[in-house]
Short mmCIF file of C-alpha atoms (C1' of nucleotides) in Angstrom, two decimals:
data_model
loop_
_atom_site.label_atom_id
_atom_site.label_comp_id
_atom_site.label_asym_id
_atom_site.label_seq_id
_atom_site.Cartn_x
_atom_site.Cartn_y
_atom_site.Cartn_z
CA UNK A 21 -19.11 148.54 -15.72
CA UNK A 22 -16.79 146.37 -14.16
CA UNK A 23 -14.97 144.07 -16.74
CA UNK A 24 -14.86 140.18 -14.53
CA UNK A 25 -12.26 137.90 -16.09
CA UNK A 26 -15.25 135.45 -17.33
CA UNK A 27 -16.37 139.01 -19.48
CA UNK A 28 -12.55 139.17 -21.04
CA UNK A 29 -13.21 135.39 -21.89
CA UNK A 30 -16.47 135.74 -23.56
CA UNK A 31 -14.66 138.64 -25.99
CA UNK A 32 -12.15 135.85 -26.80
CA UNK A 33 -14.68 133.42 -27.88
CA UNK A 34 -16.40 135.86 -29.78
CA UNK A 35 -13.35 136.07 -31.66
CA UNK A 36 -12.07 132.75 -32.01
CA UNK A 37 -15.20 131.10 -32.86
CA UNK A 38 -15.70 133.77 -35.79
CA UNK A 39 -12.52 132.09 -37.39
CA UNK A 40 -13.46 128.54 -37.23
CA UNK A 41 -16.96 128.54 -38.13
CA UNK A 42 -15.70 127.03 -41.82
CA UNK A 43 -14.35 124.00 -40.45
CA UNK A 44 -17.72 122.88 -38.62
CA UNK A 45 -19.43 121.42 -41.63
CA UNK A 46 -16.64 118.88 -41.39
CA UNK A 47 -17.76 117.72 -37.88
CA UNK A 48 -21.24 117.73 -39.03
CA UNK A 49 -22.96 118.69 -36.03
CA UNK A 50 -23.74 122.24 -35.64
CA UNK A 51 -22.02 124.02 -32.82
CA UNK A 52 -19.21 121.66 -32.41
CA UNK A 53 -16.26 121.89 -34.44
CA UNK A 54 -12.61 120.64 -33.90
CA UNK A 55 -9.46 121.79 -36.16
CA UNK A 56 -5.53 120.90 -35.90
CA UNK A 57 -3.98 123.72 -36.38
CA UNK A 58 -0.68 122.88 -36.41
CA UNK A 59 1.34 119.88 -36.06
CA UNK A 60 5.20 119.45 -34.86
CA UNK A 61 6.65 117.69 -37.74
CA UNK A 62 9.51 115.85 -35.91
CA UNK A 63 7.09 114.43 -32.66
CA UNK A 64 3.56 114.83 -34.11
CA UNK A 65 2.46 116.58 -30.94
CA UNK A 66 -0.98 118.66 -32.50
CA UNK A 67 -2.27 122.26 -31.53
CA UNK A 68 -6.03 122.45 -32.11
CA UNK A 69 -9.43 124.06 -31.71
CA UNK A 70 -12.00 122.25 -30.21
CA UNK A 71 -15.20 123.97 -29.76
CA UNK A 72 -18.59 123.05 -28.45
CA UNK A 73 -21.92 125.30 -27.74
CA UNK A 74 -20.36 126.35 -24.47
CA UNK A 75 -16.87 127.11 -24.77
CA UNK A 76 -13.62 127.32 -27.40
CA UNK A 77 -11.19 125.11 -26.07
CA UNK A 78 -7.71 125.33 -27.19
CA UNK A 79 -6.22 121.67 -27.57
CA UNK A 80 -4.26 120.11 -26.24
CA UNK A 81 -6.20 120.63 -23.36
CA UNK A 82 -6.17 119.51 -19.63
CA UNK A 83 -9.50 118.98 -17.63
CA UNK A 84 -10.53 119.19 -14.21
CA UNK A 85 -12.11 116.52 -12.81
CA UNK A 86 -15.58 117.39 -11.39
CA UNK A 87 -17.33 113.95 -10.40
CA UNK A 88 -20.09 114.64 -8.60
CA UNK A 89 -20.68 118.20 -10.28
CA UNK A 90 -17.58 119.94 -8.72
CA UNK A 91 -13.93 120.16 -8.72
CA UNK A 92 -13.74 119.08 -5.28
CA UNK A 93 -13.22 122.46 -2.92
CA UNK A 94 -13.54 124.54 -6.01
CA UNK A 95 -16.44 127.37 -6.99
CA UNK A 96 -17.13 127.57 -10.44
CA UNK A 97 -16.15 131.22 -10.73
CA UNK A 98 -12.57 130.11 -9.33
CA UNK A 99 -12.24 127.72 -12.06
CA UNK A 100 -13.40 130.39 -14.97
CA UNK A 101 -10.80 132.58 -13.12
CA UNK A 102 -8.05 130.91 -13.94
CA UNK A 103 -9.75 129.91 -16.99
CA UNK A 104 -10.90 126.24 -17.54
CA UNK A 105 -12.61 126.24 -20.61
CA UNK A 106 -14.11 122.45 -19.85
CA UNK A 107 -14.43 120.12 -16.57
CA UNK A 108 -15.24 116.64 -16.38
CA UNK A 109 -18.27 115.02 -14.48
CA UNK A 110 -19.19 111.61 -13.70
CA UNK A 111 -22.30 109.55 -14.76
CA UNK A 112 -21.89 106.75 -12.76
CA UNK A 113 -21.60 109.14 -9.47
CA UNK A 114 -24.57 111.32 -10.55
CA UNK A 115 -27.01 109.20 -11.35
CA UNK A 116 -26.62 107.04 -8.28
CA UNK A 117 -26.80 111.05 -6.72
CA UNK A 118 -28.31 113.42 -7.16
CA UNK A 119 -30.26 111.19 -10.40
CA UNK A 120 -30.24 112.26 -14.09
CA UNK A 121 -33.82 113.11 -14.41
CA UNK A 122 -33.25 115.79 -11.09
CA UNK A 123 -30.29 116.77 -13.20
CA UNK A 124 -32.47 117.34 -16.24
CA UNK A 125 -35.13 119.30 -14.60
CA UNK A 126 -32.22 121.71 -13.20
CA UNK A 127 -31.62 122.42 -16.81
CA UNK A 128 -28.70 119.87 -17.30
CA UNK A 129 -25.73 119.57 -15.39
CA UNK A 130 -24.80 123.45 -16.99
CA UNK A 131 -27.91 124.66 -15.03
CA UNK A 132 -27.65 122.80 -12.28
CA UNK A 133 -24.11 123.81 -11.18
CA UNK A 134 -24.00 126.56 -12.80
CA UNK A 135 -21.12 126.17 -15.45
CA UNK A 136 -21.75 127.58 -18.61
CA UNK A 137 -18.76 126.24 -20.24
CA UNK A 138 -17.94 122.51 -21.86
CA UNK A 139 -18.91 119.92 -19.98
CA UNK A 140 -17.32 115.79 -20.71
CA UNK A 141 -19.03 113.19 -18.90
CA UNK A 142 -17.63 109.72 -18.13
CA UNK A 143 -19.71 107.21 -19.31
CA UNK A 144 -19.34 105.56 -15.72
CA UNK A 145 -17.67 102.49 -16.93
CA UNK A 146 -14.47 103.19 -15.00
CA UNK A 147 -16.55 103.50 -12.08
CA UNK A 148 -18.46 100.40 -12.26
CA UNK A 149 -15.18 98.22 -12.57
CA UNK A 150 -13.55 99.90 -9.98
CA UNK A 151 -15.58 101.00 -7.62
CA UNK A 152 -19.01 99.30 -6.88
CA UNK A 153 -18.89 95.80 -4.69
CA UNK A 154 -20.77 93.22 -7.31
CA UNK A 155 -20.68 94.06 -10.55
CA UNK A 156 -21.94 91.05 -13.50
CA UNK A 157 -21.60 91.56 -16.94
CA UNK A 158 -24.99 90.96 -18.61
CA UNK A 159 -25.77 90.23 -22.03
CA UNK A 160 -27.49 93.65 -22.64
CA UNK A 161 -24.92 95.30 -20.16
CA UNK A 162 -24.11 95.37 -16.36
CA UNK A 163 -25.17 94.64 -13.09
CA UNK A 164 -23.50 96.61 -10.47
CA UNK A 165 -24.12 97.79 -6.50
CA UNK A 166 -23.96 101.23 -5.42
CA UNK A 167 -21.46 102.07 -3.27
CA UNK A 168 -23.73 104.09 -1.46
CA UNK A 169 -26.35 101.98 -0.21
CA UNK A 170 -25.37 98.66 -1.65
CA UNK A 171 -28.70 98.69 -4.06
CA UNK A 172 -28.67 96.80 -6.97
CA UNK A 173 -28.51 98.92 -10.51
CA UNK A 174 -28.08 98.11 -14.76
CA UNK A 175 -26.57 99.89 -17.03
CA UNK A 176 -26.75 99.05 -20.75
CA UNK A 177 -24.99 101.39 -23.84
CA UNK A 178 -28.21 102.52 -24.30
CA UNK A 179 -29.37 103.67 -20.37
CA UNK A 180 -26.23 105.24 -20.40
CA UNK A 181 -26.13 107.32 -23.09
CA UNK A 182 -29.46 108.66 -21.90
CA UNK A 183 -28.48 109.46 -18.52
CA UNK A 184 -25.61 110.96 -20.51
CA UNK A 185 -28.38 112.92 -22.51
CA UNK A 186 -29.83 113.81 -19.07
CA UNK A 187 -27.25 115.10 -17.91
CA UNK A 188 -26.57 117.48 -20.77
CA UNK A 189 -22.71 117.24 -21.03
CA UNK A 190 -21.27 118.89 -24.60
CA UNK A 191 -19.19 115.84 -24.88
CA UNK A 192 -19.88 112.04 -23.89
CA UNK A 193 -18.71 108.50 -23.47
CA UNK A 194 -20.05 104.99 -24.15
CA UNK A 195 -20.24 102.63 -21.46
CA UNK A 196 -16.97 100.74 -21.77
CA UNK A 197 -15.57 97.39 -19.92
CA UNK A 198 -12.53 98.09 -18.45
CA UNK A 199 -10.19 95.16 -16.95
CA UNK A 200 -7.62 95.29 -14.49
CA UNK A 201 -3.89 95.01 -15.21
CA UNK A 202 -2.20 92.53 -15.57
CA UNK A 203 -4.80 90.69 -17.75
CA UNK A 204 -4.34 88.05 -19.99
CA UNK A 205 -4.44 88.54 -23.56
CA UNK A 206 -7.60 86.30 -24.09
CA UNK A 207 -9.44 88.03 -21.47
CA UNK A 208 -8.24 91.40 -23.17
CA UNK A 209 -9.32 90.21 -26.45
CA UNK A 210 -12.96 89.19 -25.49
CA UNK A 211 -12.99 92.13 -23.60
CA UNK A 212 -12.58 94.50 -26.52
CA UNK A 213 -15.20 92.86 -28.25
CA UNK A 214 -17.89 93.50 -25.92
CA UNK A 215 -16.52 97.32 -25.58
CA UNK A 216 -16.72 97.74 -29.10
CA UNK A 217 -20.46 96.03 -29.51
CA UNK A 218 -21.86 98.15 -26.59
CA UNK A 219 -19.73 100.96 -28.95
CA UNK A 220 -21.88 100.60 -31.86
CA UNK A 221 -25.04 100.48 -29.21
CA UNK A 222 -23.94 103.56 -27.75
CA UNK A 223 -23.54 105.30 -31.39
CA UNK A 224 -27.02 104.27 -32.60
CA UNK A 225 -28.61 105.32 -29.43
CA UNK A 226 -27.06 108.55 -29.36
CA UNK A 227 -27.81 108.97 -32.88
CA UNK A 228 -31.85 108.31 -31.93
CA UNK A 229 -31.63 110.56 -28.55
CA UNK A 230 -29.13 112.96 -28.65
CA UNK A 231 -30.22 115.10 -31.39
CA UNK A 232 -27.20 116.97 -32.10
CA UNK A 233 -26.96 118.02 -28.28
CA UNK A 234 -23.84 116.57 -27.47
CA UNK A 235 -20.95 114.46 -29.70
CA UNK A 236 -20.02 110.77 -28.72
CA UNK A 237 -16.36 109.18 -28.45
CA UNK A 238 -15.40 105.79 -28.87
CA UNK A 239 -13.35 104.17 -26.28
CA UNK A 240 -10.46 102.07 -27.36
CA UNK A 241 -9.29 99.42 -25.25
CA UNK A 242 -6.65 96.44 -25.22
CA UNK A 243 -4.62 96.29 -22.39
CA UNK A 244 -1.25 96.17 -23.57
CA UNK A 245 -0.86 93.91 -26.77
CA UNK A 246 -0.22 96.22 -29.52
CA UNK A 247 -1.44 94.41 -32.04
CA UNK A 248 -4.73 94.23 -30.05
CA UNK A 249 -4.84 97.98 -29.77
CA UNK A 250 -4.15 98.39 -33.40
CA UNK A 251 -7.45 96.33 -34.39
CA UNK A 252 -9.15 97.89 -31.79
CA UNK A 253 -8.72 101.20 -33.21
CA UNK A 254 -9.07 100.12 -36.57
CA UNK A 255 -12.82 98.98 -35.62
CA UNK A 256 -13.68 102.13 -33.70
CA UNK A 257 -12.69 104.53 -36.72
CA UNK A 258 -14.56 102.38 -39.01
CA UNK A 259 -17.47 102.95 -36.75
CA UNK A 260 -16.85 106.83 -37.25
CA UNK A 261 -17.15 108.44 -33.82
CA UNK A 262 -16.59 112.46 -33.34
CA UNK A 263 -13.47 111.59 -31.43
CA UNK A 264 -11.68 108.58 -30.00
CA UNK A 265 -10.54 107.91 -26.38
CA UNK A 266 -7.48 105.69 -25.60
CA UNK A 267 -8.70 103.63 -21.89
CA UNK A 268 -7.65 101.22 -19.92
CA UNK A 269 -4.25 102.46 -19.27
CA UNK A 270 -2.32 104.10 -16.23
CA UNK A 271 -3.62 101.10 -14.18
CA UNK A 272 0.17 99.99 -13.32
CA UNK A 273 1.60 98.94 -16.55
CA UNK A 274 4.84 100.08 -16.84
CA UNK A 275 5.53 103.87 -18.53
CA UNK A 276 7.28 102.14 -21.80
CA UNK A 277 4.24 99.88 -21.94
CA UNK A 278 1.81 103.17 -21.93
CA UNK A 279 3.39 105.20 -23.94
CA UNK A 280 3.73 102.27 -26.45
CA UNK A 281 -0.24 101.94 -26.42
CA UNK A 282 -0.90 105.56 -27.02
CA UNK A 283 1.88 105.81 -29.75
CA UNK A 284 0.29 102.51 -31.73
CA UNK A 285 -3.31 104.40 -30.84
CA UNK A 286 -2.63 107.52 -32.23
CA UNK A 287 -0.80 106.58 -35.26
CA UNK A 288 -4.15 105.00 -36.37
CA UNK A 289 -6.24 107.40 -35.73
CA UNK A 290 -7.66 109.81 -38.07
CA UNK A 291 -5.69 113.14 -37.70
CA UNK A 292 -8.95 115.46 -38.31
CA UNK A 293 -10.60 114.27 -34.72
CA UNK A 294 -10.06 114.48 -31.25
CA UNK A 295 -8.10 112.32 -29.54
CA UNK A 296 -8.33 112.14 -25.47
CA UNK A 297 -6.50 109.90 -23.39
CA UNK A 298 -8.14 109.11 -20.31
CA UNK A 299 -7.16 109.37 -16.75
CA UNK A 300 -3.11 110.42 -17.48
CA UNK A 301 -1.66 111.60 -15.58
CA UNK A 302 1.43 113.14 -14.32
CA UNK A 303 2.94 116.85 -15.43
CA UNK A 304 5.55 114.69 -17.47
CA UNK A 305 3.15 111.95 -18.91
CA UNK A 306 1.02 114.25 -20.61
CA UNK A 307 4.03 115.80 -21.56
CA UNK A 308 5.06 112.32 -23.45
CA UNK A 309 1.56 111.78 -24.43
CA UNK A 310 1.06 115.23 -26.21
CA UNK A 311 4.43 113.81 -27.93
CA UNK A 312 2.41 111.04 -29.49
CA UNK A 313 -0.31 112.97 -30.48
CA UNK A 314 -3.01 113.27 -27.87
CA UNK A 315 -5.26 116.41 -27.31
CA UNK A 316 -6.91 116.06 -24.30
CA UNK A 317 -6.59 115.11 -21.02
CA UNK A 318 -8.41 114.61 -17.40
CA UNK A 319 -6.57 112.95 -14.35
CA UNK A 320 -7.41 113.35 -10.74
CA UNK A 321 -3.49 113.95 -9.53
CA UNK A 322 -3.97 117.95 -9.22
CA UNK A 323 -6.86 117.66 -7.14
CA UNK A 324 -6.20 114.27 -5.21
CA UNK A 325 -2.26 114.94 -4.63
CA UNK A 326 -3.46 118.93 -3.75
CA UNK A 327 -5.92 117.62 -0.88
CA UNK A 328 -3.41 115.29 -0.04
CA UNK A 329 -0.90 118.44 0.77
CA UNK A 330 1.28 118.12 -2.47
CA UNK A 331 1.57 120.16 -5.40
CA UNK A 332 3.14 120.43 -8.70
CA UNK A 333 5.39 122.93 -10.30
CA UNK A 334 8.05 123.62 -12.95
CA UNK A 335 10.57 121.94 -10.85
CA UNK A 336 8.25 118.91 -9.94
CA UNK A 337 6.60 118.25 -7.00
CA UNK A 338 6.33 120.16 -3.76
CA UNK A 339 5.14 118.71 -0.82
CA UNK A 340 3.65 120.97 1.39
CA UNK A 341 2.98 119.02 4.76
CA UNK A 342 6.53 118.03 4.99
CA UNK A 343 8.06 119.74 8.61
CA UNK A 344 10.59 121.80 6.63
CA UNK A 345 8.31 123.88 4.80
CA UNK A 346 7.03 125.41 8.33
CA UNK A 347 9.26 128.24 8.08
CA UNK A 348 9.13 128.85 4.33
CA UNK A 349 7.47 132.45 4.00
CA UNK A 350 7.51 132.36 -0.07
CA UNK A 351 5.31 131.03 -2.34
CA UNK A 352 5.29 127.55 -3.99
CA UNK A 353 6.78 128.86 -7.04
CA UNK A 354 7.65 132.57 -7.19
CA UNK A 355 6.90 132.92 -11.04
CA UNK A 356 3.60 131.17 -10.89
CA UNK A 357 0.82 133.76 -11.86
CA UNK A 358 -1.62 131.79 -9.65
CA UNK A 359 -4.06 134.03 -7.43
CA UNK A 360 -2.65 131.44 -4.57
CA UNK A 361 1.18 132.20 -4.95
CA UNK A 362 0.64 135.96 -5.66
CA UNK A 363 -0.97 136.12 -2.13
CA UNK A 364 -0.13 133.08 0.41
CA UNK A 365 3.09 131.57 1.57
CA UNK A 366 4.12 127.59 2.03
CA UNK A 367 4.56 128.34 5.68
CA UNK A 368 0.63 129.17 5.73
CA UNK A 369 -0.89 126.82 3.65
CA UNK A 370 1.50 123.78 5.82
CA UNK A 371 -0.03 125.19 8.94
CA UNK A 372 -3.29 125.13 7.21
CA UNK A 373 -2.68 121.52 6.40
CA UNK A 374 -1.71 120.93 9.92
CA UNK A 375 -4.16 122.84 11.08
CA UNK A 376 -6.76 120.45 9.25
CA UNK A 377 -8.65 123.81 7.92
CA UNK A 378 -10.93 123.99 5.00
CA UNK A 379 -8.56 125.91 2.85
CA UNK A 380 -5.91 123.99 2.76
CA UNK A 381 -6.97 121.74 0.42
CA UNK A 382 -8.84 124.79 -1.38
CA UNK A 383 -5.43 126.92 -2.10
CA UNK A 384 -3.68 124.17 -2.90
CA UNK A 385 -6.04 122.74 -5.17
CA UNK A 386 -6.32 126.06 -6.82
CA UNK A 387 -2.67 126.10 -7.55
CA UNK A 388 -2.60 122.80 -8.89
CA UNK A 389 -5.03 123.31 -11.24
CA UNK A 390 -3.72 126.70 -13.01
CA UNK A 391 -0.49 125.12 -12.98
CA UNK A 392 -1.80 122.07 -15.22
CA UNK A 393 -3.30 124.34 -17.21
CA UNK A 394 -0.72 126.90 -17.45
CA UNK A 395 1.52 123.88 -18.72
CA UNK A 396 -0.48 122.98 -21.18
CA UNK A 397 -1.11 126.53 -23.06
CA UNK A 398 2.72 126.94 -22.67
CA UNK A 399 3.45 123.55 -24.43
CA UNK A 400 0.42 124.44 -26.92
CA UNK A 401 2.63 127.95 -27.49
CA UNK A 402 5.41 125.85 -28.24
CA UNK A 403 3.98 123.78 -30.68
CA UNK A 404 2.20 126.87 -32.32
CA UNK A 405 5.51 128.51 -32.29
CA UNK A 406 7.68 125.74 -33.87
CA UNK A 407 9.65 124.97 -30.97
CA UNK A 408 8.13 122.35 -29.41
CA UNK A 409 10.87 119.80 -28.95
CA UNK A 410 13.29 121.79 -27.19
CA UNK A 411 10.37 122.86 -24.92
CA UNK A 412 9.94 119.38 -24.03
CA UNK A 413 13.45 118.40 -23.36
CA UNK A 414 13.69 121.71 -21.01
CA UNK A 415 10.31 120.72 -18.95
CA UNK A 416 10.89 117.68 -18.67
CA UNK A 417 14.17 118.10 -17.51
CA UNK A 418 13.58 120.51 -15.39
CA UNK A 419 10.29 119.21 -14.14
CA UNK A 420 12.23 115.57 -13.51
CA UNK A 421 15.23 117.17 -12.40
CA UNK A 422 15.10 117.69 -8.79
CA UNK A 423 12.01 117.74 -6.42
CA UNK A 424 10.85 121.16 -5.82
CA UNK A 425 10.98 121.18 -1.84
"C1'" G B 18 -6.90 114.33 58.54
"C1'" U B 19 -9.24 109.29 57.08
"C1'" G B 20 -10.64 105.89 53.20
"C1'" G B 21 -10.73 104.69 48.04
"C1'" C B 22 -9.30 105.10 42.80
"C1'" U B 23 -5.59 106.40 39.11
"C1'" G B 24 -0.28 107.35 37.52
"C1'" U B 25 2.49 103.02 30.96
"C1'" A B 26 4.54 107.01 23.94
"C1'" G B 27 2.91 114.09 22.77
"C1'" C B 28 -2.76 112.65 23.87
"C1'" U B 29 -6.59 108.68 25.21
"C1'" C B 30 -5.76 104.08 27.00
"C1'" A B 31 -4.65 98.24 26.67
"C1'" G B 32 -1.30 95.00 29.15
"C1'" C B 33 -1.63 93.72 35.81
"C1'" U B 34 -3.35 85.16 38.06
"C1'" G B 35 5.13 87.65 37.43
"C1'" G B 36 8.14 84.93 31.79
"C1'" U B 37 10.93 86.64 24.24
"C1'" U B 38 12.64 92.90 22.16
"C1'" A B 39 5.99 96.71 26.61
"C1'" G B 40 1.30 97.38 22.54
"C1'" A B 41 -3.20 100.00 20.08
"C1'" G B 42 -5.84 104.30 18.27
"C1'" C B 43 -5.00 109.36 17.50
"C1'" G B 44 -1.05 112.81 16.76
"C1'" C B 45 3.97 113.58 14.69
"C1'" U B 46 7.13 112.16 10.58
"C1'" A B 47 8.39 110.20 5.63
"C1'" G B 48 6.70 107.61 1.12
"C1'" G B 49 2.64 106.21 -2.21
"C1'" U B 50 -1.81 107.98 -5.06
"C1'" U B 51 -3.09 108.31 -13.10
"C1'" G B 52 -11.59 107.97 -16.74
"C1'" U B 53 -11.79 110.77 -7.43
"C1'" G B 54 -15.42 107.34 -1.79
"C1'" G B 55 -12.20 114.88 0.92
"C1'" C B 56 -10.59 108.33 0.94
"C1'" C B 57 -7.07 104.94 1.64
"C1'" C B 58 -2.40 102.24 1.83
"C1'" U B 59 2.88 101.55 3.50
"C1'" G B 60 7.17 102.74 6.48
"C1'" G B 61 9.63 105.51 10.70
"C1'" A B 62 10.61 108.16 15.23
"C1'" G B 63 8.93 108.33 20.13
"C1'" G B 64 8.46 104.87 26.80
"C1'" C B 65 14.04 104.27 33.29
"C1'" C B 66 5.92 101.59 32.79
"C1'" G B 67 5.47 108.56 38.67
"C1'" U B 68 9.83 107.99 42.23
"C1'" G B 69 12.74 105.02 45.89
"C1'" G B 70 13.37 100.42 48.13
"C1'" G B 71 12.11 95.10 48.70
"C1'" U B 72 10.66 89.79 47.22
"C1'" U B 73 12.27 86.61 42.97
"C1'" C B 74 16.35 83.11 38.39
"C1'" A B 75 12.96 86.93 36.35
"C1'" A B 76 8.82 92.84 38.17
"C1'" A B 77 4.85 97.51 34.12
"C1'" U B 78 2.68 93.19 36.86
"C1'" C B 79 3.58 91.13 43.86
"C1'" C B 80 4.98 93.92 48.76
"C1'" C B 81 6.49 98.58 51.47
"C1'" A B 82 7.36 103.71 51.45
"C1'" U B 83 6.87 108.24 49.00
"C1'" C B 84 5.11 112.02 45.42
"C1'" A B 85 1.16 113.77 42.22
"C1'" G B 86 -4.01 113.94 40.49
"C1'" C B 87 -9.18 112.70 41.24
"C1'" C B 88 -13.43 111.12 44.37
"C1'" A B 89 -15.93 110.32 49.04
"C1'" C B 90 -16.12 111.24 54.22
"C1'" C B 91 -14.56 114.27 58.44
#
RNA sequence: GUGGCUGUAGCUCAGCUGGUUAGAGCGCUAGGUUGUGGCCCUGGAGGCCGUGGGUUCAAAUCCCAUCAGCCACC
């Protein structure tokens, strides 16, 4: 028999999950477990095991961002290639298409795509404040129109966390408000409140639905006022969620500002759970933010920038549309183990990009990707190993250094 | 051969009752992109206005000639 790479993975969970099986009691949901395994004692960066019915997932963790039920020009068999053990998807975008009861009937979104790995799905409130034309907050929740057709549609913690349930993801969020930056620290404040009352909506409804299908995060907001995040997270962890999600950042604060927010986030937050900061980001901010203590991660730059004709690498970004790389016949980066750089040249995939072809934005996608992901089980090596801090300063030197063109 | 139409940026074309520094879209080129609308935004380069002559203070624009392409007729 021929041994795929998603039959050498399925050994390795075997393995792994055999050794954490203790811990789960902890959690107290069957099947889902997380662990710290080790902690760098001069930055507090964290290596972990999170694992959920469908996958181990070494933390801390990057995820691709699958909206609509793909990482856009991605197969699923690519992506357990160069081994994503969990992708995002999007409830606002799939119930407005293809609809969570479609979804359901398909088996969840794990039958439906075909996935059999973790699963997170956004609870759609990004989406709602960002993206559809009218949206009205409610007293039960919020009004919003599709960006598709314009229709008219609610969402309330509870509807939510159903379509959530629906959907079938191993890990969820609550509906959350989130405001644009700069806002006012009034606004913030009444802000948070109604996140964290449609939080404790969202728990007890998942508590009543979910039956032990899936585990819930609480969202913590509050702009930037520190002291605002600090209660913030102080009333989510008293609410006792599985993990906790730092939002509403990345949305042009300054870097300081951010890194401030996650720093007075984490330091709250109970160091048994997940943390997962949403959205972030660059190579180098998740860099700063695994500094501070954060295990997971999603962010559309890999996948945007790639279909935009730039990628990332050890020595930063490469941009592959620009003119000189026409007569480059080397890879994007020589060391990278990627099935895309251990085959095709820049020269190519810039023609390819010129060309306006289909796998342009497929290769360099691919690349992308395994290169987030290679980053992160490198920096996770480096914490494991006790070396973390000089691994930082020499990636983020490096990484800052000089533009990779 | 005769009559008509058209020649303006790499491409498709605006501008043509004469009047700042000739514009647009696409393409090219360079930036941007942080819980994704394969999107979008922002810069830049690039024109002897087919060619030659004339009228005029002033011509892509009006006149003459000429060249090229297209159409119709012979």
């Amino acid at each position: 028999m021929r041994i795929t790479p998603s039959y050498r993975f399925l050994q390795i969970i075997s393995v792994e999950t055999r050794g954490i099986l203790i811990s789960q009691a902890v959690n107290n949901i069957p099947g889902f477990s997380y662990e710290v395994i080790k902690t760098c004692p001069v930055t507090g960066a964290r290596a972990g095991i999170l694992t959920t019915p469908h996958s181990v997932i070494e933390t801390p963790v990057f995820m691709p961002v699958g909206t609509q039920g793909t990482v856009k020009s991605m197969s699923q068999e690519e992506l357990q290639d160069i081994d994503a053990r969990i992708i995002l998807g999007n409830t606002y975008h799939l119930y407005l298409r293809p609809g969570p009861k479609l979804v359901a009937e398909a088996g969840g979104l794990h039958g439906f795509i075909g996935w059999d790995r973790s699963i997170l799905t956004d609870s759609g409130g990004f989406q709602v404040f960002s993206l559809s034309d009218l949206r009205k907050l409610t007293k039960d929740g919020v009004s919003f129109k599709s960006h598709i057709d314009g229709s008219t549609h609610h969402f309330t913690p509870e509807s939510v966390i159903e379509i959530e349930h629906d959907l079938g993801a191993d890990i969820i969020m609550p509906l959350d408000e989130c405001i644009p930056y700069p806002a006012d620290r009034d606004y913030a404040a009444k802000s948070c409140r109604v996140t964290e009352k449609w939080a404790a909506r969202s728990k007890e409804a998942h508590e009543k639905i979910a039956g032990g299908r899936s585990v819930l995060f609480g969202i913590c907001q509050g702009s930037v006022y520190p002291d605002l995040r600090e209660k913030v997270v102080e009333r989510m962890v008293e609410m006792d969620f599985w993990g906790y999600s730092i939002g509403g950042l990345a949305v042009g604060e300054a870097k300081d500002e951010m890194f401030d927010m996650v720093k007075v986030s984490t330091e709250v937050l109970p160091k048994e759970k997940p943390r997962y900061l949403m959205g972030v980001g660059f190579p180098d901010d998740i860099v700063e933010a695994v500094t501070r203590g954060v295990d997971m991660f999603d962010c559309v730059m890999p996948t945007r920038n790639a279909r935009n004709g730039t990628v990332f690498t050890y020595d930063g970004k490469a941009v592959l549309k620009n003119a000189h790389q026409a007569r480059r016949f080397e890879p994007i980066d020589p060391d990278c183990e990627c099935p895309v750089c251990k085959k095709y040249t820049r020269a190519y995939i810039r023609h390819l990009f010129q060309a306006g072809e289909i796998l342009a934005p497929r290769l360099a996608t691919m690349h992308s990707i395994y290169f987030y992901l290679d980053m992160m089980r490198r920096m996770r090596q480096s914490i494991l190993d006790g070396n973390f801090p000089e691994w930082r300063e020499e990636f983020l030197n490096r990484f800052r250094g000089r533009q990779n063109d």
